GROMACS .gro file of C-alpha atoms in nm:
model
  267
    1SER     CA    1  -2.171   2.165  -1.023
    2ILE     CA    2  -1.936   1.883  -0.915
    3GLN     CA    3  -1.760   1.880  -1.237
    4SER     CA    4  -1.695   2.260  -1.275
    5SER     CA    5  -1.589   2.261  -0.905
    6LEU     CA    6  -1.353   1.977  -0.929
    7GLU     CA    7  -1.251   2.088  -1.287
    8LEU     CA    8  -1.356   1.715  -1.392
    9GLY     CA    9  -1.347   1.616  -1.744
   10ASP     CA   10  -1.676   1.438  -1.914
   11LYS     CA   11  -1.532   1.102  -1.885
   12GLU     CA   12  -1.424   1.188  -1.540
   13LEU     CA   13  -1.757   1.293  -1.426
   14THR     CA   14  -1.921   0.949  -1.616
   15LYS     CA   15  -1.685   0.745  -1.404
   16MET     CA   16  -1.774   0.908  -1.078
   17ILE     CA   17  -2.116   0.879  -1.125
   18VAL     CA   18  -2.108   0.493  -1.259
   19LYS     CA   19  -1.943   0.416  -0.948
   20ARG     CA   20  -2.184   0.606  -0.713
   21PRO     CA   21  -2.501   0.695  -0.891
   22GLU     CA   22  -2.675   0.778  -0.582
   23LEU     CA   23  -2.466   1.117  -0.590
   24LEU     CA   24  -2.734   1.216  -0.842
   25THR     CA   25  -3.014   1.183  -0.562
   26HIS     CA   26  -2.815   1.428  -0.336
   27ASN     CA   27  -2.863   1.815  -0.317
   28MET     CA   28  -2.535   1.929  -0.483
   29SER     CA   29  -2.556   2.294  -0.500
   30THR     CA   30  -2.277   2.525  -0.523
   31GLU     CA   31  -2.314   2.632  -0.185
   32ASN     CA   32  -2.301   2.249  -0.049
   33ILE     CA   33  -2.034   2.166  -0.249
   34LYS     CA   34  -1.847   2.471  -0.125
   35GLN     CA   35  -1.904   2.371   0.218
   36ARG     CA   36  -1.829   2.008   0.169
   37PHE     CA   37  -1.488   2.097   0.000
   38SER     CA   38  -1.388   2.304   0.297
   39PHE     CA   39  -1.457   2.032   0.532
   40LEU     CA   40  -1.247   1.773   0.332
   41GLN     CA   41  -0.979   1.990   0.321
   42GLU     CA   42  -0.977   2.029   0.708
   43VAL     CA   43  -1.013   1.652   0.763
   44LEU     CA   44  -0.762   1.561   0.497
   45ASP     CA   45  -0.528   1.809   0.593
   46LEU     CA   46  -0.505   1.953   0.240
   47PRO     CA   47  -0.399   2.312   0.148
   48GLU     CA   48  -0.693   2.557   0.081
   49GLY     CA   49  -0.762   2.558  -0.295
   50ASP     CA   50  -0.580   2.231  -0.359
   51VAL     CA   51  -0.845   2.130  -0.650
   52ALA     CA   52  -0.600   1.884  -0.759
   53SER     CA   53  -0.577   1.680  -0.447
   54LEU     CA   54  -1.001   1.695  -0.381
   55ARG     CA   55  -1.038   1.583  -0.709
   56LYS     CA   56  -0.790   1.276  -0.671
   57TYR     CA   57  -0.991   1.146  -0.340
   58THR     CA   58  -1.304   1.195  -0.433
   59MET     CA   59  -1.256   1.017  -0.759
   60ARG     CA   60  -1.121   0.712  -0.547
   61ARG     CA   61  -1.419   0.734  -0.292
   62PRO     CA   62  -1.695   0.959  -0.450
   63ASP     CA   63  -1.882   0.852  -0.140
   64ILE     CA   64  -1.682   1.129   0.068
   65LEU     CA   65  -1.913   1.405  -0.103
   66VAL     CA   66  -2.206   1.257   0.076
   67TRP     CA   67  -2.113   1.110   0.387
   68ARG     CA   68  -2.232   1.245   0.725
   69GLU     CA   69  -1.978   1.473   0.859
   70ASP     CA   70  -2.054   1.378   1.220
   71SER     CA   71  -1.986   1.027   1.143
   72MET     CA   72  -1.649   1.097   0.949
   73LYS     CA   73  -1.549   1.317   1.231
   74GLU     CA   74  -1.645   1.040   1.502
   75SER     CA   75  -1.456   0.777   1.306
   76GLN     CA   76  -1.124   0.996   1.274
   77GLN     CA   77  -1.155   1.066   1.643
   78TRP     CA   78  -1.163   0.726   1.716
   79VAL     CA   79  -0.865   0.628   1.512
   80LYS     CA   80  -0.669   0.923   1.681
   81GLN     CA   81  -0.771   0.794   2.032
   82ARG     CA   82  -0.704   0.420   1.967
   83PHE     CA   83  -0.365   0.450   1.823
   84GLY     CA   84  -0.237   0.778   1.998
   85LEU     CA   85  -0.187   0.949   1.689
   86GLY     CA   86  -0.152   1.334   1.606
   87ASP     CA   87  -0.431   1.513   1.354
   88ALA     CA   88  -0.142   1.527   1.077
   89ARG     CA   89  -0.086   1.127   1.118
   90VAL     CA   90  -0.467   1.044   1.124
   91ALA     CA   91  -0.540   1.288   0.805
   92GLN     CA   92  -0.255   1.083   0.627
   93MET     CA   93  -0.411   0.742   0.713
   94CYS     CA   94  -0.758   0.853   0.595
   95ARG     CA   95  -0.593   1.011   0.265
   96ASN     CA   96  -0.439   0.670   0.220
   97ALA     CA   97  -0.743   0.481   0.307
   98PRO     CA   98  -1.059   0.715   0.289
   99GLY     CA   99  -1.280   0.413   0.380
  100LEU     CA  100  -1.195   0.483   0.741
  101PHE     CA  101  -1.398   0.794   0.746
  102TYR     CA  102  -1.720   0.598   0.758
  103ALA     CA  103  -1.579   0.261   0.890
  104ASN     CA  104  -1.759   0.103   1.150
  105THR     CA  105  -1.551   0.182   1.483
  106THR     CA  106  -1.647  -0.160   1.646
  107THR     CA  107  -1.516  -0.309   1.326
  108LEU     CA  108  -1.222  -0.125   1.343
  109SER     CA  109  -1.164  -0.207   1.692
  110ASP     CA  110  -1.184  -0.572   1.618
  111LYS     CA  111  -0.953  -0.565   1.339
  112ALA     CA  112  -0.704  -0.374   1.516
  113ASP     CA  113  -0.734  -0.616   1.818
  114SER     CA  114  -0.701  -0.906   1.558
  115ILE     CA  115  -0.406  -0.769   1.386
  116GLN     CA  116  -0.236  -0.699   1.729
  117SER     CA  117  -0.305  -1.054   1.857
  118GLU     CA  118  -0.164  -1.224   1.518
  119LEU     CA  119   0.155  -1.057   1.516
  120SER     CA  120   0.212  -1.015   1.864
  121LEU     CA  121   0.256  -0.638   1.846
  122SER     CA  122   0.320  -0.377   2.093
  123GLU     CA  123   0.067  -0.073   2.119
  124GLU     CA  124   0.353   0.151   1.948
  125GLU     CA  125   0.423  -0.133   1.710
  126LEU     CA  126   0.077  -0.153   1.612
  127SER     CA  127   0.023   0.214   1.563
  128ASN     CA  128   0.319   0.241   1.366
  129LEU     CA  129   0.197  -0.048   1.129
  130VAL     CA  130  -0.183   0.087   1.083
  131SER     CA  131  -0.062   0.445   1.016
  132LYS     CA  132   0.203   0.319   0.761
  133PHE     CA  133  -0.026   0.106   0.605
  134SER     CA  134  -0.399   0.206   0.675
  135THR     CA  135  -0.550   0.009   0.402
  136ILE     CA  136  -0.459  -0.297   0.622
  137PHE     CA  137  -0.832  -0.208   0.768
  138TYR     CA  138  -0.990  -0.312   0.447
  139TYR     CA  139  -0.881  -0.663   0.471
  140ASN     CA  140  -1.105  -0.940   0.551
  141ILE     CA  141  -0.950  -1.084   0.899
  142ASP     CA  142  -1.056  -1.445   0.872
  143LYS     CA  143  -1.061  -1.488   0.492
  144GLY     CA  144  -0.767  -1.268   0.398
  145PHE     CA  145  -0.529  -1.164   0.666
  146ARG     CA  146  -0.498  -1.477   0.899
  147PRO     CA  147  -0.474  -1.711   0.572
  148LYS     CA  148  -0.172  -1.492   0.407
  149LEU     CA  149  -0.020  -1.498   0.752
  150GLN     CA  150  -0.012  -1.846   0.773
  151TYR     CA  151   0.093  -1.901   0.403
  152LEU     CA  152   0.398  -1.658   0.464
  153ARG     CA  153   0.486  -1.831   0.802
  154THR     CA  154   0.471  -2.182   0.603
  155ARG     CA  155   0.615  -2.074   0.277
  156LEU     CA  156   0.893  -1.859   0.398
  157GLU     CA  157   0.982  -2.080   0.711
  158LEU     CA  158   0.941  -1.823   0.978
  159ASP     CA  159   0.903  -1.835   1.318
  160GLU     CA  160   0.660  -1.587   1.512
  161GLU     CA  161   0.905  -1.309   1.552
  162ALA     CA  162   1.039  -1.331   1.197
  163LEU     CA  163   0.688  -1.310   1.081
  164LYS     CA  164   0.628  -1.009   1.307
  165ASN     CA  165   0.922  -0.823   1.138
  166LEU     CA  166   0.831  -0.905   0.809
  167GLY     CA  167   0.497  -0.758   0.845
  168LEU     CA  168   0.621  -0.438   1.010
  169LYS     CA  169   0.875  -0.390   0.735
  170ALA     CA  170   0.669  -0.488   0.447
  171PRO     CA  171   0.307  -0.493   0.528
  172SER     CA  172   0.194  -0.427   0.162
  173LEU     CA  173   0.296  -0.792   0.118
  174PHE     CA  174  -0.049  -0.864   0.276
  175SER     CA  175  -0.246  -0.736  -0.025
  176TYR     CA  176  -0.047  -0.954  -0.274
  177SER     CA  177  -0.199  -1.297  -0.345
  178GLU     CA  178  -0.010  -1.605  -0.297
  179GLY     CA  179   0.014  -1.684  -0.646
  180ASN     CA  180   0.199  -1.337  -0.707
  181ILE     CA  181   0.457  -1.401  -0.443
  182GLU     CA  182   0.470  -1.774  -0.548
  183GLU     CA  183   0.580  -1.661  -0.898
  184LYS     CA  184   0.845  -1.411  -0.756
  185LEU     CA  185   0.979  -1.670  -0.508
  186GLN     CA  186   1.024  -1.911  -0.817
  187PHE     CA  187   1.162  -1.653  -1.011
  188TYR     CA  188   1.461  -1.620  -0.750
  189SER     CA  189   1.491  -1.971  -0.666
  190ASN     CA  190   1.581  -2.048  -1.022
  191LEU     CA  191   1.865  -1.792  -0.976
  192VAL     CA  192   1.971  -1.891  -0.659
  193GLY     CA  193   1.810  -2.224  -0.513
  194GLU     CA  194   1.486  -2.232  -0.310
  195ARG     CA  195   1.629  -2.212   0.041
  196GLU     CA  196   1.851  -1.904  -0.043
  197ALA     CA  197   1.584  -1.732  -0.201
  198LYS     CA  198   1.354  -1.773   0.083
  199ARG     CA  199   1.650  -1.646   0.313
  200ILE     CA  200   1.703  -1.342   0.075
  201VAL     CA  201   1.367  -1.246   0.012
  202VAL     CA  202   1.298  -1.222   0.383
  203ARG     CA  203   1.611  -1.002   0.436
  204SER     CA  204   1.496  -0.799   0.148
  205SER     CA  205   1.137  -0.801   0.100
  206ASN     CA  206   1.171  -0.529  -0.152
  207LEU     CA  207   1.249  -0.794  -0.376
  208LEU     CA  208   0.888  -0.947  -0.370
  209ARG     CA  209   0.734  -0.604  -0.442
  210GLN     CA  210   0.862  -0.572  -0.806
  211SER     CA  211   0.681  -0.656  -1.108
  212LEU     CA  212   0.775  -0.981  -1.287
  213LYS     CA  213   0.631  -0.835  -1.613
  214LYS     CA  214   0.761  -0.502  -1.647
  215ARG     CA  215   1.121  -0.548  -1.445
  216LEU     CA  216   1.250  -0.863  -1.339
  217LYS     CA  217   1.199  -1.095  -1.642
  218PRO     CA  218   1.292  -0.833  -1.915
  219ARG     CA  219   1.604  -0.738  -1.733
  220LEU     CA  220   1.669  -1.113  -1.693
  221GLU     CA  221   1.643  -1.167  -2.026
  222GLU     CA  222   1.876  -0.886  -2.130
  223ILE     CA  223   2.153  -1.018  -1.892
  224GLN     CA  224   2.116  -1.377  -2.059
  225LYS     CA  225   2.085  -1.265  -2.408
  226SER     CA  226   2.456  -1.046  -2.364
  227GLY     CA  227   2.600  -1.386  -2.285
  228VAL     CA  228   2.737  -1.285  -1.930
  229LYS     CA  229   2.784  -1.543  -1.696
  230VAL     CA  230   2.624  -1.442  -1.360
  231ARG     CA  231   2.706  -1.630  -1.040
  232TRP     CA  232   2.395  -1.472  -0.850
  233THR     CA  233   2.420  -1.328  -0.502
  234GLU     CA  234   2.192  -1.132  -0.293
  235THR     CA  235   2.383  -0.800  -0.396
  236LEU     CA  236   2.307  -0.886  -0.757
  237MET     CA  237   1.959  -0.972  -0.748
  238ARG     CA  238   1.899  -0.668  -0.517
  239ARG     CA  239   2.084  -0.474  -0.834
  240LEU     CA  240   1.836  -0.652  -1.059
  241ALA     CA  241   1.533  -0.567  -0.887
  242ILE     CA  242   1.541  -0.272  -0.739
  243ARG     CA  243   1.777  -0.025  -0.955
  244THR     CA  244   1.557   0.232  -1.094
  245ASN     CA  245   1.530   0.228  -1.464
  246ASN     CA  246   1.828   0.505  -1.502
  247GLN     CA  247   2.036   0.323  -1.279
  248TRP     CA  248   1.997   0.002  -1.470
  249GLU     CA  249   2.056   0.161  -1.809
  250ARG     CA  250   2.387   0.318  -1.667
  251TYR     CA  251   2.526   0.020  -1.426
  252LYS     CA  252   2.318  -0.318  -1.500
  253LEU     CA  253   2.473  -0.536  -1.251
  254GLY     CA  254   2.792  -0.357  -1.183
  255ASP     CA  255   2.898  -0.101  -0.920
  256ALA     CA  256   2.763   0.217  -0.915
  257PRO     CA  257   2.944   0.523  -0.742
  258ARG     CA  258   2.892   0.566  -0.357
  259GLY     CA  259   2.577   0.737  -0.318
  260GLY     CA  260   2.436   0.660  -0.634
  261ALA     CA  261   2.168   0.429  -0.484
  262ALA     CA  262   1.790   0.547  -0.512
  263LYS     CA  263   1.538   0.469  -0.277
  264PRO     CA  264   1.367   0.152  -0.395
  265LYS     CA  265   1.030   0.195  -0.579
  266GLU     CA  266   0.743  -0.052  -0.627
  267GLN     CA  267   0.705  -0.144  -0.966
   0.00000   0.00000   0.00000
């Protein structure tokens, strides 16, 4: 059964069936499940016997258990040829955005052309963008992508080149609501003024990807309660926003030893 093959708990199985009740209408014999898992391991480039990863991707998109294999391969081949990518990078794109497996290739092509045109991207830049942030294909171009570009262009006062660079550097911003971005911009504006805040978040786009509730506000409150007067700069804002919890506990806004900086994480 699917449950035993994927080592699912009862709650996980229920969640999967509620998400895709049509799974109950398909022939899920032991042999069929075994064959499908072998196929998924191949197209997702997973190690043989990696049940944990199979469970992860099938929980996200239970559809991949029943989608036609020839259609999935066709979509994957289209992505490979359109963006000039190797098998490993295409598999990674499909792991990040399993819906690519069953997307209409004409729709994908139209979206790729629109993204390329709106951001004035070269073929190489487009390839790098979609392979880095493949969920961009989930966006509605007219109702989501274009309005978000216009908002970022206007709100952050960006010219075409600056907007392009921001999109290439931080494509996940396209998935954030305007309200989410606005709240964070206001937070930073309260520290350094709006004009300076705009300049800083464009230079250090990770600042817009941190949680107000879990990170930014609690850390600022901690500093304010300590009674320390801070003259905010870009460096101090980055320390407030991007330092890991361990770094924050050790150094707060102070200097850390050279080499002690960790790779920024989204919170």
